[in-house]
């Protein structure tokens, strides 16, 4: 197998990672890894199976058997669909409740150790767009291009509101802002794989930019590497 190119898109919740990753996948015809959705799915499975995280290692083999996750890109404007085996669980995992629980679980070493090889397995020809928090820093340090997206808290909350409303979820903006801020803090301050730009990443502030403008910046960067 020849070299499989990887572009990593890391950043805060609501900075535009999902939208941009999807647009890049469509444009380049590459595979997608929505690593946040992978963590959310593991959280969902742990809940479904009523597994106590303190005895996670004892249940590891049972979990591996069932942790078969695939993504379907779908259309622009919709979040990537998440499948657990043959079941579409998109609406079950893209909730604020699962996001909260995932934020706590994803700070545990056993959880990150479990998910790491699953993430790397997505690196398949013709290429991979890896969307997450530690894609460029930890999972794919060899990536060809590393992007780190930021945006103001208010703009990110507005974007999340639109996504949640589309999924039919009622949204209280004040609560959403507080939750986003708390989750940012947890993701940035945790000991394991804290959210930070890789030293060799390009930081793009997407506040006030439309997705097409962000995509164009990334395409220019990718072309300049060739
Ligand atoms: O991007 P998201 O909201 O779907 O991510 C859900 C949670 O998963 C978020 O709180 C941080 C965690 N996460 C992580 O720790 N590492 C990643 N690579 C992706 C997500």
mmCIF file of C-alpha atoms and ligand atoms in Angstrom:
data_model
loop_
_atom_site.group_PDB
_atom_site.id
_atom_site.type_symbol
_atom_site.label_atom_id
_atom_site.label_comp_id
_atom_site.label_asym_id
_atom_site.label_seq_id
_atom_site.Cartn_x
_atom_site.Cartn_y
_atom_site.Cartn_z
ATOM 1 C CA UNK A 1 0.000 0.000 0.000
ATOM 2 C CA UNK A 2 1.375 3.426 -0.932
ATOM 3 C CA UNK A 3 1.381 6.371 1.377
ATOM 4 C CA UNK A 4 -2.125 7.356 2.471
ATOM 5 C CA UNK A 5 -2.455 11.142 2.795
ATOM 6 C CA UNK A 6 -4.051 12.539 5.945
ATOM 7 C CA UNK A 7 -5.427 15.997 6.717
ATOM 8 C CA UNK A 8 -6.256 16.614 10.377
ATOM 9 C CA UNK A 9 -8.904 19.126 11.423
ATOM 10 C CA UNK A 10 -8.748 19.799 15.151
ATOM 11 C CA UNK A 11 -10.352 22.495 17.254
ATOM 12 C CA UNK A 12 -13.012 23.543 19.718
ATOM 13 C CA UNK A 13 -16.636 22.360 19.630
ATOM 14 C CA UNK A 14 -18.554 24.334 17.041
ATOM 15 C CA UNK A 15 -15.449 25.811 15.372
ATOM 16 C CA UNK A 16 -16.587 24.268 12.083
ATOM 17 C CA UNK A 17 -14.604 21.009 12.085
ATOM 18 C CA UNK A 18 -17.538 18.811 11.060
ATOM 19 C CA UNK A 19 -18.726 21.040 8.224
ATOM 20 C CA UNK A 20 -15.247 21.639 6.845
ATOM 21 C CA UNK A 21 -14.193 17.990 7.178
ATOM 22 C CA UNK A 22 -17.249 16.889 5.271
ATOM 23 C CA UNK A 23 -16.734 19.447 2.491
ATOM 24 C CA UNK A 24 -13.101 18.359 2.149
ATOM 25 C CA UNK A 25 -14.112 14.688 1.974
ATOM 26 C CA UNK A 26 -16.611 15.415 -0.779
ATOM 27 C CA UNK A 27 -14.113 17.585 -2.657
ATOM 28 C CA UNK A 28 -11.217 15.107 -2.428
ATOM 29 C CA UNK A 29 -13.241 11.857 -2.408
ATOM 30 C CA UNK A 30 -11.438 10.728 0.777
ATOM 31 C CA UNK A 31 -12.595 8.833 3.874
ATOM 32 C CA UNK A 32 -13.735 10.569 7.042
ATOM 33 C CA UNK A 33 -12.984 9.925 10.685
ATOM 34 C CA UNK A 34 -15.325 11.825 12.990
ATOM 35 C CA UNK A 35 -13.409 10.986 16.155
ATOM 36 C CA UNK A 36 -15.862 12.879 18.395
ATOM 37 C CA UNK A 37 -18.618 10.612 17.070
ATOM 38 C CA UNK A 38 -16.408 7.594 17.817
ATOM 39 C CA UNK A 39 -16.078 8.723 21.458
ATOM 40 C CA UNK A 40 -19.809 9.459 21.579
ATOM 41 C CA UNK A 41 -20.588 5.979 20.233
ATOM 42 C CA UNK A 42 -18.374 4.320 22.832
ATOM 43 C CA UNK A 43 -20.174 6.324 25.533
ATOM 44 C CA UNK A 44 -23.503 5.191 24.102
ATOM 45 C CA UNK A 45 -22.394 1.543 24.027
ATOM 46 C CA UNK A 46 -21.076 1.700 27.599
ATOM 47 C CA UNK A 47 -24.466 3.047 28.692
ATOM 48 C CA UNK A 48 -26.429 0.497 26.671
ATOM 49 C CA UNK A 49 -24.423 -2.357 28.128
ATOM 50 C CA UNK A 50 -24.565 -0.768 31.609
ATOM 51 C CA UNK A 51 -20.807 -1.098 31.965
ATOM 52 C CA UNK A 52 -19.164 0.437 35.016
ATOM 53 C CA UNK A 53 -16.176 2.413 33.674
ATOM 54 C CA UNK A 54 -14.158 1.291 36.683
ATOM 55 C CA UNK A 55 -14.329 -2.251 35.311
ATOM 56 C CA UNK A 56 -13.850 -1.107 31.692
ATOM 57 C CA UNK A 57 -10.869 -3.374 31.047
ATOM 58 C CA UNK A 58 -12.821 -6.475 32.112
ATOM 59 C CA UNK A 59 -15.473 -5.631 29.495
ATOM 60 C CA UNK A 60 -13.021 -4.639 26.771
ATOM 61 C CA UNK A 61 -13.303 -7.807 24.660
ATOM 62 C CA UNK A 62 -17.083 -7.692 24.730
ATOM 63 C CA UNK A 63 -16.991 -4.020 23.674
ATOM 64 C CA UNK A 64 -14.491 -4.548 20.845
ATOM 65 C CA UNK A 65 -16.832 -7.158 19.334
ATOM 66 C CA UNK A 66 -19.673 -4.659 19.117
ATOM 67 C CA UNK A 67 -17.705 -1.470 18.459
ATOM 68 C CA UNK A 68 -17.990 -1.523 14.676
ATOM 69 C CA UNK A 69 -18.469 2.091 13.662
ATOM 70 C CA UNK A 70 -18.795 3.467 10.150
ATOM 71 C CA UNK A 71 -19.631 6.919 8.842
ATOM 72 C CA UNK A 72 -21.768 8.042 5.929
ATOM 73 C CA UNK A 73 -20.903 11.449 4.566
ATOM 74 C CA UNK A 74 -24.432 12.341 3.363
ATOM 75 C CA UNK A 75 -25.166 15.835 2.112
ATOM 76 C CA UNK A 76 -23.501 19.148 2.974
ATOM 77 C CA UNK A 77 -25.224 20.921 5.861
ATOM 78 C CA UNK A 78 -26.129 17.679 7.675
ATOM 79 C CA UNK A 79 -23.851 16.098 10.272
ATOM 80 C CA UNK A 80 -22.025 12.935 9.166
ATOM 81 C CA UNK A 81 -24.234 9.882 9.875
ATOM 82 C CA UNK A 82 -22.938 7.406 12.427
ATOM 83 C CA UNK A 83 -23.602 3.671 12.134
ATOM 84 C CA UNK A 84 -23.022 1.098 14.839
ATOM 85 C CA UNK A 85 -22.888 -2.126 12.820
ATOM 86 C CA UNK A 86 -25.979 -1.686 10.579
ATOM 87 C CA UNK A 87 -27.887 0.700 12.805
ATOM 88 C CA UNK A 88 -28.003 4.439 12.190
ATOM 89 C CA UNK A 89 -27.425 5.910 15.676
ATOM 90 C CA UNK A 90 -26.776 9.508 14.541
ATOM 91 C CA UNK A 91 -29.674 11.023 16.475
ATOM 92 C CA UNK A 92 -28.909 8.936 19.545
ATOM 93 C CA UNK A 93 -25.295 10.087 19.858
ATOM 94 C CA UNK A 94 -25.511 13.688 18.646
ATOM 95 C CA UNK A 95 -27.312 14.903 21.761
ATOM 96 C CA UNK A 96 -26.040 17.302 24.422
ATOM 97 C CA UNK A 97 -26.569 14.596 27.059
ATOM 98 C CA UNK A 98 -24.190 12.192 25.305
ATOM 99 C CA UNK A 99 -21.775 15.084 24.632
ATOM 100 C CA UNK A 100 -21.586 15.827 28.360
ATOM 101 C CA UNK A 101 -20.978 12.201 29.312
ATOM 102 C CA UNK A 102 -18.460 11.810 26.487
ATOM 103 C CA UNK A 103 -16.505 14.813 27.657
ATOM 104 C CA UNK A 104 -16.003 13.124 31.041
ATOM 105 C CA UNK A 105 -15.284 9.632 29.657
ATOM 106 C CA UNK A 106 -12.837 10.863 27.031
ATOM 107 C CA UNK A 107 -10.506 12.187 29.727
ATOM 108 C CA UNK A 108 -9.825 8.603 30.925
ATOM 109 C CA UNK A 109 -6.678 6.787 29.801
ATOM 110 C CA UNK A 110 -8.456 3.417 29.377
ATOM 111 C CA UNK A 111 -10.949 5.016 27.026
ATOM 112 C CA UNK A 112 -8.312 6.832 24.938
ATOM 113 C CA UNK A 113 -6.147 3.689 24.785
ATOM 114 C CA UNK A 114 -9.162 1.684 23.587
ATOM 115 C CA UNK A 115 -10.095 4.176 20.868
ATOM 116 C CA UNK A 116 -6.596 4.962 19.514
ATOM 117 C CA UNK A 117 -6.195 1.863 17.266
ATOM 118 C CA UNK A 118 -9.811 2.186 16.088
ATOM 119 C CA UNK A 119 -9.010 5.712 14.924
ATOM 120 C CA UNK A 120 -5.817 4.751 13.115
ATOM 121 C CA UNK A 121 -7.683 1.977 11.280
ATOM 122 C CA UNK A 122 -9.618 4.658 9.387
ATOM 123 C CA UNK A 123 -6.427 5.628 7.541
ATOM 124 C CA UNK A 124 -7.286 3.954 4.232
ATOM 125 C CA UNK A 125 -6.729 4.895 0.566
ATOM 126 C CA UNK A 126 -7.293 7.216 -1.152
ATOM 127 C CA UNK A 127 -6.888 9.467 1.924
ATOM 128 C CA UNK A 128 -8.311 10.480 5.286
ATOM 129 C CA UNK A 129 -9.809 13.625 6.760
ATOM 130 C CA UNK A 130 -9.519 13.216 10.536
ATOM 131 C CA UNK A 131 -11.775 15.482 12.586
ATOM 132 C CA UNK A 132 -11.210 15.806 16.333
ATOM 133 C CA UNK A 133 -9.227 17.250 19.186
ATOM 134 C CA UNK A 134 -5.915 15.375 19.075
ATOM 135 C CA UNK A 135 -5.775 14.178 15.474
ATOM 136 C CA UNK A 136 -2.690 16.234 14.589
ATOM 137 C CA UNK A 137 -1.003 16.100 17.994
ATOM 138 C CA UNK A 138 -1.409 12.423 18.994
ATOM 139 C CA UNK A 139 -3.223 10.145 16.547
ATOM 140 C CA UNK A 140 -1.769 11.198 13.185
ATOM 141 C CA UNK A 141 1.438 13.138 13.991
ATOM 142 C CA UNK A 142 2.618 12.199 10.482
ATOM 143 C CA UNK A 143 -0.336 14.012 8.804
ATOM 144 C CA UNK A 144 0.403 15.888 5.574
ATOM 145 C CA UNK A 145 -1.593 18.942 6.640
ATOM 146 C CA UNK A 146 -2.760 19.918 10.130
ATOM 147 C CA UNK A 147 -5.491 22.494 10.596
ATOM 148 C CA UNK A 148 -6.674 23.926 13.915
ATOM 149 C CA UNK A 149 -10.005 25.762 13.787
ATOM 150 C CA UNK A 150 -11.147 28.340 16.331
ATOM 151 C CA UNK A 151 -14.125 30.723 16.551
ATOM 152 C CA UNK A 152 -15.647 32.950 19.219
ATOM 153 C CA UNK A 153 -17.757 31.233 21.894
ATOM 154 C CA UNK A 154 -20.898 33.089 20.763
ATOM 155 C CA UNK A 155 -20.506 32.101 17.133
ATOM 156 C CA UNK A 156 -19.818 28.479 18.069
ATOM 157 C CA UNK A 157 -22.910 28.381 20.299
ATOM 158 C CA UNK A 158 -25.039 29.786 17.465
ATOM 159 C CA UNK A 159 -23.763 27.111 15.086
ATOM 160 C CA UNK A 160 -24.438 24.365 17.650
ATOM 161 C CA UNK A 161 -27.953 25.756 18.166
ATOM 162 C CA UNK A 162 -28.674 25.410 14.447
ATOM 163 C CA UNK A 163 -27.346 21.815 14.425
ATOM 164 C CA UNK A 164 -29.387 20.811 17.476
ATOM 165 C CA UNK A 165 -32.570 22.444 16.179
ATOM 166 C CA UNK A 166 -32.146 20.570 12.936
ATOM 167 C CA UNK A 167 -32.100 17.351 14.958
ATOM 168 C CA UNK A 168 -35.350 18.475 16.604
ATOM 169 C CA UNK A 169 -33.779 19.348 19.990
ATOM 170 C CA UNK A 170 -35.115 22.330 22.001
ATOM 171 C CA UNK A 171 -32.290 24.728 22.838
ATOM 172 C CA UNK A 172 -31.749 27.236 25.647
ATOM 173 C CA UNK A 173 -28.987 29.574 24.454
ATOM 174 C CA UNK A 174 -27.745 30.511 27.946
ATOM 175 C CA UNK A 175 -27.387 26.843 28.940
ATOM 176 C CA UNK A 176 -25.753 26.025 25.601
ATOM 177 C CA UNK A 177 -23.150 28.797 26.079
ATOM 178 C CA UNK A 178 -22.363 27.614 29.618
ATOM 179 C CA UNK A 179 -22.098 23.986 28.534
ATOM 180 C CA UNK A 180 -19.840 24.808 25.598
ATOM 181 C CA UNK A 181 -17.572 26.921 27.777
ATOM 182 C CA UNK A 182 -17.349 24.210 30.438
ATOM 183 C CA UNK A 183 -16.602 21.550 27.816
ATOM 184 C CA UNK A 184 -13.912 23.729 26.171
ATOM 185 C CA UNK A 185 -12.268 24.116 29.567
ATOM 186 C CA UNK A 186 -12.347 20.359 30.198
ATOM 187 C CA UNK A 187 -10.975 19.535 26.729
ATOM 188 C CA UNK A 188 -8.179 22.125 27.019
ATOM 189 C CA UNK A 189 -7.171 21.426 30.608
ATOM 190 C CA UNK A 190 -7.290 17.622 30.752
ATOM 191 C CA UNK A 191 -4.000 15.819 31.326
ATOM 192 C CA UNK A 192 -4.338 13.322 28.468
ATOM 193 C CA UNK A 193 -4.309 14.600 24.894
ATOM 194 C CA UNK A 194 -5.425 18.115 25.849
ATOM 195 C CA UNK A 195 -6.897 20.150 23.034
ATOM 196 C CA UNK A 196 -4.178 22.373 21.601
ATOM 197 C CA UNK A 197 -2.876 23.186 18.132
ATOM 198 C CA UNK A 198 -0.059 20.929 16.932
ATOM 199 C CA UNK A 199 3.165 22.911 16.596
ATOM 200 C CA UNK A 200 3.121 22.351 12.850
ATOM 201 C CA UNK A 201 -0.584 23.167 12.423
ATOM 202 C CA UNK A 202 -2.187 26.103 10.638
ATOM 203 C CA UNK A 203 -4.633 27.963 12.899
ATOM 204 C CA UNK A 204 -7.726 29.410 11.198
ATOM 205 C CA UNK A 205 -10.208 31.618 13.067
ATOM 206 C CA UNK A 206 -13.549 30.875 11.388
ATOM 207 C CA UNK A 207 -15.509 33.663 13.170
ATOM 208 C CA UNK A 208 -17.366 35.587 10.490
ATOM 209 C CA UNK A 209 -16.178 33.278 7.694
ATOM 210 C CA UNK A 210 -18.540 31.125 5.659
ATOM 211 C CA UNK A 211 -17.588 27.437 5.221
ATOM 212 C CA UNK A 212 -16.593 28.022 1.579
ATOM 213 C CA UNK A 213 -14.058 30.665 2.652
ATOM 214 C CA UNK A 214 -12.519 28.316 5.219
ATOM 215 C CA UNK A 215 -12.441 25.478 2.701
ATOM 216 C CA UNK A 216 -10.669 27.699 0.176
ATOM 217 C CA UNK A 217 -7.977 28.611 2.730
ATOM 218 C CA UNK A 218 -7.360 24.910 3.435
ATOM 219 C CA UNK A 219 -7.256 24.022 -0.257
ATOM 220 C CA UNK A 220 -4.679 26.761 -0.860
ATOM 221 C CA UNK A 221 -2.576 25.386 2.009
ATOM 222 C CA UNK A 222 -2.850 21.796 0.736
ATOM 223 C CA UNK A 223 -1.918 22.801 -2.801
ATOM 224 C CA UNK A 224 1.092 24.720 -1.497
ATOM 225 C CA UNK A 225 2.434 21.501 0.088
ATOM 226 C CA UNK A 226 2.470 19.530 -3.126
HETATM 227 O O1 LIG B 1 -16.578 16.799 18.593
HETATM 228 P P1 LIG B 1 -17.623 16.211 19.500
HETATM 229 O O2 LIG B 1 -18.465 17.253 20.212
HETATM 230 O O3 LIG B 1 -18.473 15.190 18.840
HETATM 231 O O4 LIG B 1 -16.791 15.452 20.657
HETATM 232 C C1 LIG B 1 -17.423 14.845 21.753
HETATM 233 C C2 LIG B 1 -16.469 14.763 22.925
HETATM 234 O O5 LIG B 1 -15.420 13.834 22.613
HETATM 235 C C3 LIG B 1 -15.786 16.070 23.328
HETATM 236 O O6 LIG B 1 -16.165 16.447 24.627
HETATM 237 C C4 LIG B 1 -14.324 15.795 23.359
HETATM 238 C C5 LIG B 1 -14.178 14.332 23.042
HETATM 239 N N1 LIG B 1 -13.184 14.112 21.988
HETATM 240 C C6 LIG B 1 -11.895 13.865 22.371
HETATM 241 O O7 LIG B 1 -11.591 13.871 23.560
HETATM 242 N N2 LIG B 1 -10.953 13.598 21.426
HETATM 243 C C7 LIG B 1 -11.273 13.609 20.135
HETATM 244 N N3 LIG B 1 -10.338 13.346 19.229
HETATM 245 C C8 LIG B 1 -12.592 13.894 19.722
HETATM 246 C C9 LIG B 1 -13.530 14.153 20.679
#
